[in-house]
Short mmCIF file of C-alpha atoms and ligand atoms in Angstrom, two decimals:
data_model
loop_
_atom_site.label_atom_id
_atom_site.label_comp_id
_atom_site.label_asym_id
_atom_site.label_seq_id
_atom_site.Cartn_x
_atom_site.Cartn_y
_atom_site.Cartn_z
CA VAL D 14 0.00 0.00 0.00
CA THR D 15 1.17 3.54 -0.72
CA THR D 16 1.71 5.67 2.39
CA PHE D 17 2.70 9.27 3.05
CA ASP D 18 6.31 8.05 3.35
CA ASP D 19 6.23 6.92 -0.29
CA VAL D 20 5.35 10.34 -1.71
CA LEU D 21 8.24 11.96 -3.59
CA GLY D 22 8.71 15.51 -2.32
CA GLN D 23 5.60 17.61 -1.53
CA SER D 24 6.69 17.73 2.12
CA ILE D 25 4.68 20.88 2.88
CA ALA D 26 1.42 19.39 1.59
CA VAL D 27 2.05 16.03 3.25
CA SER D 28 2.99 17.46 6.66
CA LEU D 29 -0.06 19.73 6.60
CA LEU D 30 -2.33 16.74 6.00
CA ARG D 31 -0.57 14.56 8.58
CA ARG D 32 -0.90 17.24 11.24
CA ALA D 33 -4.59 17.77 10.44
CA LEU D 34 -5.26 14.02 10.57
CA ALA D 35 -3.38 13.58 13.84
CA ALA D 36 -5.31 16.44 15.42
CA GLY D 37 -8.62 15.19 14.01
CA ARG D 38 -9.07 18.52 12.30
CA LEU D 39 -9.09 17.69 8.64
CA PRO D 40 -11.37 20.18 6.80
CA HIS D 41 -14.32 18.61 5.00
CA ALA D 42 -13.27 20.02 1.62
CA LEU D 43 -9.75 20.16 0.23
CA LEU D 44 -8.45 21.50 -3.04
CA PHE D 45 -5.20 19.88 -4.18
CA GLN D 46 -3.74 22.24 -6.76
CA GLY D 47 -0.51 22.21 -8.72
CA PRO D 48 0.96 21.11 -12.06
CA ALA D 49 0.07 17.80 -13.68
CA ALA D 50 1.87 14.66 -12.48
CA VAL D 51 3.45 16.09 -9.31
CA GLY D 52 1.64 13.76 -6.86
CA LYS D 53 -1.78 15.31 -6.16
CA ALA D 54 -3.80 12.18 -6.94
CA THR D 55 -1.28 9.95 -5.16
CA VAL D 56 -1.53 11.98 -1.97
CA ALA D 57 -5.33 12.04 -2.32
CA ARG D 58 -5.36 8.23 -2.43
CA VAL D 59 -3.12 7.99 0.64
CA LEU D 60 -5.37 10.44 2.46
CA ALA D 61 -8.43 8.37 1.54
CA GLY D 62 -6.64 5.30 2.87
CA ALA D 63 -5.76 7.07 6.13
CA LEU D 64 -9.38 8.14 6.62
CA LEU D 65 -10.92 4.76 5.83
CA CYS D 66 -8.29 2.42 7.38
CA ASP D 67 -9.33 0.55 10.55
CA ALA D 68 -5.92 1.12 12.17
CA PRO D 69 -4.17 4.07 10.50
CA GLY D 70 -0.65 5.03 11.60
CA PRO D 71 1.34 8.25 11.23
CA ALA D 72 2.27 7.27 7.66
CA GLY D 73 -1.38 6.70 6.74
CA PRO D 74 -3.17 3.44 5.91
CA CYS D 75 -1.98 0.12 7.36
CA GLY D 76 -2.48 -1.75 4.09
CA ARG D 77 -3.62 -4.93 5.87
CA CYS D 78 -7.08 -4.35 7.34
CA GLY D 79 -10.36 -5.08 5.61
CA SER D 80 -10.94 -1.43 4.72
CA CYS D 81 -7.48 -1.07 3.15
CA ARG D 82 -8.02 -4.25 1.12
CA LYS D 83 -11.40 -3.07 -0.15
CA LEU D 84 -9.92 0.29 -1.08
CA ALA D 85 -7.04 -1.38 -2.93
CA HIS D 86 -9.54 -3.47 -4.89
CA GLY D 87 -11.64 -0.45 -5.72
CA ASN D 88 -14.74 -1.70 -3.91
CA HIS D 89 -14.82 0.24 -0.64
CA PRO D 90 -18.44 1.44 -0.28
CA ASP D 91 -17.36 4.75 1.29
CA SER D 92 -14.83 5.71 -1.36
CA PHE D 93 -16.08 7.58 -4.42
CA THR D 94 -14.13 8.84 -7.41
CA ILE D 95 -15.76 11.28 -9.80
CA THR D 96 -13.95 11.68 -13.10
CA ARG D 97 -14.70 12.21 -16.76
CA LEU D 98 -16.75 9.37 -18.22
CA PRO D 99 -15.97 7.47 -21.39
CA LYS D 100 -17.92 8.95 -24.26
CA ARG D 101 -20.06 6.01 -25.28
CA LYS D 102 -21.51 5.54 -21.80
CA THR D 103 -23.00 8.99 -21.69
CA ALA D 104 -25.64 8.96 -24.41
CA ALA D 105 -28.30 9.59 -21.78
CA VAL D 106 -26.79 12.86 -20.55
CA ALA D 107 -25.75 13.97 -24.03
CA ALA D 108 -29.30 15.24 -24.46
CA ASN D 109 -28.58 17.84 -21.77
CA ASP D 110 -28.03 21.00 -23.81
CA GLU D 111 -26.30 22.87 -21.03
CA ASP D 112 -23.63 20.25 -20.64
CA GLU D 113 -22.99 20.06 -24.33
CA ALA D 114 -22.89 23.77 -25.07
CA ASP D 115 -19.14 24.27 -24.71
CA GLU D 116 -18.28 21.42 -27.02
CA ASP D 117 -19.15 23.47 -30.07
CA GLY D 118 -16.41 26.02 -29.42
CA PRO D 119 -13.39 26.50 -31.66
CA ASP D 120 -11.66 23.66 -29.90
CA ALA D 121 -14.47 21.16 -29.83
CA ALA D 122 -11.49 18.88 -30.36
CA ALA D 123 -11.23 18.75 -26.57
CA GLY D 124 -13.63 15.91 -27.36
CA LYS D 125 -11.21 14.20 -29.72
CA GLY D 126 -10.15 11.69 -27.06
CA THR D 127 -12.09 8.84 -25.56
CA LEU D 128 -13.33 10.75 -22.51
CA ARG D 129 -16.05 13.33 -22.28
CA PRO D 130 -14.59 16.84 -21.96
CA PHE D 131 -16.49 17.56 -18.75
CA ILE D 132 -17.67 16.07 -15.48
CA VAL D 133 -21.39 16.71 -15.86
CA VAL D 134 -24.06 17.76 -13.40
CA ASP D 135 -25.78 14.35 -13.44
CA GLN D 136 -22.63 12.75 -12.02
CA ILE D 137 -22.67 15.20 -9.11
CA ARG D 138 -26.41 14.70 -8.52
CA ASP D 139 -25.93 10.92 -8.40
CA LEU D 140 -23.12 11.40 -5.92
CA LEU D 141 -25.13 13.71 -3.67
CA GLU D 142 -27.82 11.04 -3.31
CA HIS D 143 -25.23 8.88 -1.57
CA VAL D 144 -23.96 11.76 0.53
CA ALA D 145 -27.44 12.21 2.02
CA PHE D 146 -26.83 9.02 4.06
CA PRO D 147 -24.15 8.29 6.66
CA PRO D 148 -21.04 6.38 5.54
CA ARG D 149 -21.82 2.67 5.13
CA GLU D 150 -18.90 1.26 7.08
CA GLY D 151 -18.66 3.87 9.74
CA ARG D 152 -15.38 5.72 9.89
CA ALA D 153 -15.65 8.21 7.06
CA ARG D 154 -16.55 8.76 3.44
CA VAL D 155 -14.05 10.14 0.94
CA ILE D 156 -15.04 11.71 -2.37
CA LEU D 157 -12.27 12.34 -4.87
CA ILE D 158 -13.09 14.63 -7.80
CA ASP D 159 -10.33 14.47 -10.40
CA PRO D 160 -9.90 16.49 -12.55
CA ALA D 161 -12.11 18.91 -10.62
CA ASP D 162 -11.26 21.70 -13.08
CA ARG D 163 -13.18 19.71 -15.69
CA MET D 164 -16.42 20.02 -13.76
CA HIS D 165 -18.98 21.80 -15.87
CA ALA D 166 -20.29 25.02 -14.29
CA ALA D 167 -23.64 23.33 -13.60
CA ALA D 168 -21.83 20.47 -11.87
CA GLN D 169 -19.88 22.92 -9.71
CA ASN D 170 -23.06 24.71 -8.75
CA ALA D 171 -24.69 21.41 -7.80
CA LEU D 172 -21.75 20.72 -5.50
CA LEU D 173 -21.76 24.12 -3.80
CA LYS D 174 -24.46 23.57 -1.21
CA THR D 175 -22.87 20.33 -0.03
CA LEU D 176 -19.49 22.02 0.29
CA GLU D 177 -21.19 24.73 2.32
CA GLU D 178 -23.14 22.41 4.64
CA PRO D 179 -21.01 19.29 4.70
CA ALA D 180 -22.46 15.87 5.28
CA SER D 181 -21.24 14.13 8.40
CA ARG D 182 -17.84 12.38 8.25
CA THR D 183 -17.52 13.15 4.54
CA VAL D 184 -14.33 14.59 3.05
CA PHE D 185 -14.22 16.03 -0.47
CA VAL D 186 -10.85 16.15 -2.23
CA LEU D 187 -10.85 18.23 -5.41
CA VAL D 188 -7.78 17.69 -7.60
CA ALA D 189 -7.01 20.44 -10.11
CA SER D 190 -4.03 21.46 -12.21
CA ARG D 191 -5.92 24.56 -13.40
CA PRO D 192 -7.81 25.74 -10.30
CA HIS D 193 -8.69 29.06 -11.95
CA LEU D 194 -11.30 27.14 -13.95
CA LEU D 195 -13.19 26.43 -10.71
CA LEU D 196 -15.87 28.86 -9.57
CA PRO D 197 -14.52 31.24 -6.91
CA THR D 198 -17.38 30.09 -4.67
CA VAL D 199 -16.18 26.48 -4.94
CA ARG D 200 -12.56 27.43 -4.33
CA SER D 201 -13.41 29.51 -1.29
CA ARG D 202 -15.14 26.58 0.41
CA CYS D 203 -12.06 24.38 0.16
CA LEU D 204 -8.79 24.44 2.05
CA THR D 205 -6.15 24.82 -0.67
CA VAL D 206 -3.22 22.41 -0.48
CA ARG D 207 -0.45 23.39 -2.88
CA PHE D 208 1.71 20.97 -4.83
CA ALA D 209 4.67 21.92 -6.99
CA ALA D 210 7.28 20.46 -9.31
CA LEU D 211 10.55 19.67 -7.50
CA PRO D 212 13.96 21.11 -8.32
CA VAL D 213 15.50 18.65 -10.78
CA PRO D 214 18.51 17.73 -8.54
CA GLU D 215 16.19 17.08 -5.57
CA LEU D 216 13.91 14.79 -7.59
CA ALA D 217 16.97 13.01 -8.99
CA ARG D 218 18.23 12.38 -5.42
CA LEU D 219 14.85 10.93 -4.42
CA LEU D 220 14.83 8.64 -7.48
CA VAL D 221 18.35 7.43 -6.64
CA ALA D 222 17.18 6.67 -3.09
CA ARG D 223 14.53 4.47 -4.72
CA GLY D 224 17.08 2.46 -6.60
CA GLN D 225 17.60 4.24 -9.91
CA SER D 226 21.12 4.81 -11.19
CA ASP D 227 22.49 8.37 -10.98
CA ALA D 228 22.38 8.75 -14.75
CA GLU D 229 18.84 7.45 -15.19
CA ALA D 230 17.53 9.46 -12.25
CA LEU D 231 19.01 12.70 -13.58
CA GLU D 232 17.72 12.02 -17.08
CA ARG D 233 14.21 11.20 -15.91
CA ALA D 234 14.04 14.11 -13.46
CA GLY D 235 15.18 16.55 -16.12
CA LEU D 236 12.96 15.29 -18.94
CA ALA D 237 9.99 15.30 -16.53
CA GLY D 238 10.71 18.90 -15.57
CA GLY D 239 10.89 17.94 -11.87
CA ARG D 240 7.43 16.35 -11.84
CA PRO D 241 7.69 13.08 -9.84
CA GLY D 242 4.68 11.41 -11.44
CA ALA D 243 5.99 12.09 -14.92
CA ALA D 244 9.51 10.94 -13.95
CA LEU D 245 8.18 7.65 -12.57
CA SER D 246 5.48 6.80 -15.06
CA LEU D 247 6.62 8.07 -18.40
CA GLU D 248 9.06 6.25 -20.56
CA PRO D 249 12.26 8.34 -20.93
CA GLY D 250 12.27 7.70 -24.68
CA SER D 251 8.84 9.28 -25.19
CA LEU D 252 9.68 12.20 -22.88
CA ARG D 253 12.87 12.79 -24.83
CA ARG D 254 11.13 12.59 -28.23
CA ARG D 255 8.57 15.20 -27.21
CA ARG D 256 11.22 17.46 -25.67
CA ASP D 257 13.42 17.16 -28.77
CA ALA D 258 10.47 17.88 -31.06
CA VAL D 259 9.66 21.10 -29.19
CA LEU D 260 13.35 22.06 -29.09
CA ALA D 261 13.68 21.46 -32.84
CA ALA D 262 10.61 23.64 -33.46
CA LEU D 263 12.17 26.42 -31.36
CA GLU D 264 15.44 26.14 -33.28
CA THR D 265 13.60 26.35 -36.58
CA CYS D 266 11.68 29.43 -35.52
CA ALA D 267 14.71 31.16 -33.96
CA ARG D 268 16.12 31.74 -37.46
CA GLY D 269 14.21 35.01 -37.64
CA VAL D 270 12.28 35.97 -40.78
CA GLN D 271 13.02 32.60 -42.34
CA GLY D 272 11.80 30.90 -39.16
CA LEU D 273 8.65 32.97 -39.14
CA ALA D 274 7.68 31.44 -42.49
CA ASP D 275 8.17 27.96 -41.04
CA VAL D 276 5.94 28.46 -37.96
CA PRO D 277 2.89 26.68 -39.47
CA ALA D 278 5.06 23.71 -40.44
CA VAL D 279 6.41 23.12 -36.92
CA VAL D 280 3.44 24.17 -34.76
CA ALA D 281 2.25 20.56 -34.38
CA ALA D 282 5.27 19.78 -32.18
CA LEU D 283 4.03 22.29 -29.62
CA LEU D 284 0.32 21.48 -29.99
CA GLY D 285 0.45 17.76 -29.28
CA ASP D 286 -2.61 15.59 -29.79
CA ASP D 287 -5.11 17.19 -27.45
CA GLU D 288 -5.52 19.80 -24.75
CA ASP D 289 -3.39 17.93 -22.19
CA GLY D 290 -0.76 17.42 -24.87
CA PHE D 291 -0.72 21.16 -25.53
CA LEU D 292 -0.36 21.98 -21.84
CA GLU D 293 2.56 19.56 -21.68
CA GLY D 294 4.06 21.19 -24.79
CA LEU D 295 3.78 24.60 -23.12
CA GLU D 296 5.53 23.28 -20.00
CA ILE D 297 8.38 21.92 -22.13
CA LEU D 298 8.61 25.17 -24.13
CA GLU D 299 8.74 27.19 -20.94
CA ALA D 300 11.47 25.00 -19.40
CA LEU D 301 13.58 25.14 -22.57
CA LEU D 302 13.30 28.91 -22.93
CA ARG D 303 14.05 29.39 -19.24
CA ASP D 304 17.15 27.24 -19.70
CA ALA D 305 18.07 29.28 -22.80
CA ALA D 306 17.77 32.53 -20.83
CA LEU D 307 19.80 31.09 -17.93
CA VAL D 308 22.60 29.78 -20.16
CA ALA D 309 22.70 33.05 -22.09
CA ALA D 310 23.08 34.83 -18.74
CA GLY D 311 25.94 32.48 -17.73
CA ALA D 312 24.09 30.36 -15.13
CA ALA D 313 25.59 27.12 -13.77
CA VAL D 314 24.47 23.88 -15.38
CA GLU D 315 22.93 22.68 -12.07
CA ARG D 316 20.22 25.28 -12.45
CA LEU D 317 19.04 23.93 -15.81
CA VAL D 318 16.07 21.61 -16.23
CA HIS D 319 17.35 20.07 -19.46
CA ALA D 320 21.04 19.91 -18.62
CA ASP D 321 21.73 17.31 -21.33
CA ALA D 322 20.52 19.74 -24.02
CA ARG D 323 22.67 22.59 -22.73
CA GLU D 324 24.60 23.18 -25.96
CA ARG D 325 21.39 23.51 -27.95
CA THR D 326 19.68 25.77 -25.40
CA ALA D 327 22.87 27.84 -25.26
CA ALA D 328 22.71 28.36 -29.03
CA LEU D 329 19.01 29.18 -28.73
CA GLY D 330 19.70 31.65 -25.92
CA GLY D 331 22.45 33.22 -28.02
CA ARG D 332 20.05 33.77 -30.92
CA LEU D 333 17.13 35.05 -28.84
CA GLY D 334 19.02 36.87 -26.11
CA ALA D 335 18.13 36.40 -22.45
CA PRO D 336 15.58 39.27 -22.27
CA ARG D 337 13.49 37.98 -25.19
CA ALA D 338 13.61 34.38 -23.94
CA ALA D 339 12.53 35.57 -20.47
CA ALA D 340 9.70 37.70 -21.95
CA ILE D 341 8.34 34.68 -23.84
CA VAL D 342 8.55 32.59 -20.64
CA ARG D 343 6.42 35.17 -18.81
CA SER D 344 3.98 35.14 -21.71
CA VAL D 345 3.68 31.34 -21.55
CA GLU D 346 2.98 31.50 -17.82
CA ARG D 347 0.23 34.04 -18.40
CA LEU D 348 -1.27 32.20 -21.36
CA ARG D 349 -1.27 28.88 -19.55
CA HIS D 350 -3.06 30.43 -16.63
CA ASP D 351 -5.66 32.04 -18.91
CA LEU D 352 -6.13 29.00 -21.06
CA ARG D 353 -9.77 28.12 -21.16
CA LEU D 354 -11.25 25.06 -22.75
CA ASN D 355 -12.56 27.09 -25.67
CA VAL D 356 -9.46 29.03 -26.77
CA ASN D 357 -8.05 28.26 -30.16
CA ARG D 358 -4.92 26.35 -29.25
CA THR D 359 -3.41 26.61 -32.72
CA LEU D 360 -3.54 30.41 -32.64
CA VAL D 361 -1.89 30.49 -29.21
CA ALA D 362 0.85 28.07 -30.29
CA GLU D 363 1.53 29.97 -33.51
CA ALA D 364 1.71 33.30 -31.68
CA LEU D 365 4.31 31.92 -29.24
CA LEU D 366 6.48 30.41 -31.99
CA ALA D 367 6.18 33.63 -34.00
CA ALA D 368 7.52 35.46 -30.93
CA VAL D 369 10.53 33.11 -30.98
CA ALA D 370 11.01 34.09 -34.64
CA GLY D 371 11.09 37.78 -33.69
CA GLY D 372 7.40 38.65 -33.83
CA PRO D 373 5.60 40.48 -31.04
CA VAL D 374 5.44 38.61 -27.71
CA PRO D 375 1.76 37.73 -27.13
ZN1 ZN L 15 -5.86 -0.38 7.13
#
């Protein structure tokens, strides 16, 4: 069983939760926010285990009792996970105009994948019928909503009253990498627990402590941009291919006027296959440009995310200059924060690459 001791990094979030559990003062609604693949869902599962376990210890669930076994098998009656449903199972709610409205936007392609783009209001209503009753097995009930930032506005509104007047012994954990997409009223009813990417050397040390070689740990930590979940779960080869594709696109565009003409040809590298792929592309772009600015300013190699690509980011930084690279990084941060489900991703990606080619910084 996974315990709090197994979580890589995130010591502030974990110690906050441990203290609250030990004192019996865990708030009834928590918002775990931070970048993708840094450990939010892992910690949420450990917390659920600690709340439902028959004999929890300081590290969380015991892993041996009946409750822990049911949770591990996904059949604990007091554990609920609300997530996006597969498309084909949702024909019944597809008739709900309100829930479908946003799918006709310029990026209806959010629906290109196999999951519905949103957690819909019917899912929340079904859940609240359970919440009206006490937990079935006694100790507590844990409701994980992930990704909470994909809750449709109607679904968020349906949840509000319950967040305001909590059911007994029920804890809601909302997991969100883009918390600004939640209604302010939902956010304000939750205790925010912040998660962050780790410095690359720190994550590499933690991976070495878990048995990886120095070289593999450093490679994985760097390619994952310090995100533990990405470093553990993703195959280094695929991380490297994506990183190299974005880097190659940047190099193409950094040739100035000539690069500007090539923006449409290389934009796919940044866009990825879907919205999550684009967000990942933006994270990679940001890390590479930050490295380029740092190298151009003479920073030590230890401060770089992609240390193995230092010669290429140095050349990129030399072409762009540190101020321009830093300005584009700030622009990416702003754009990522403002990114709504209905923005035209291609326009955003092209504007950023055009800025690399010397165009105005969006
Ligand atoms: Zn247990």
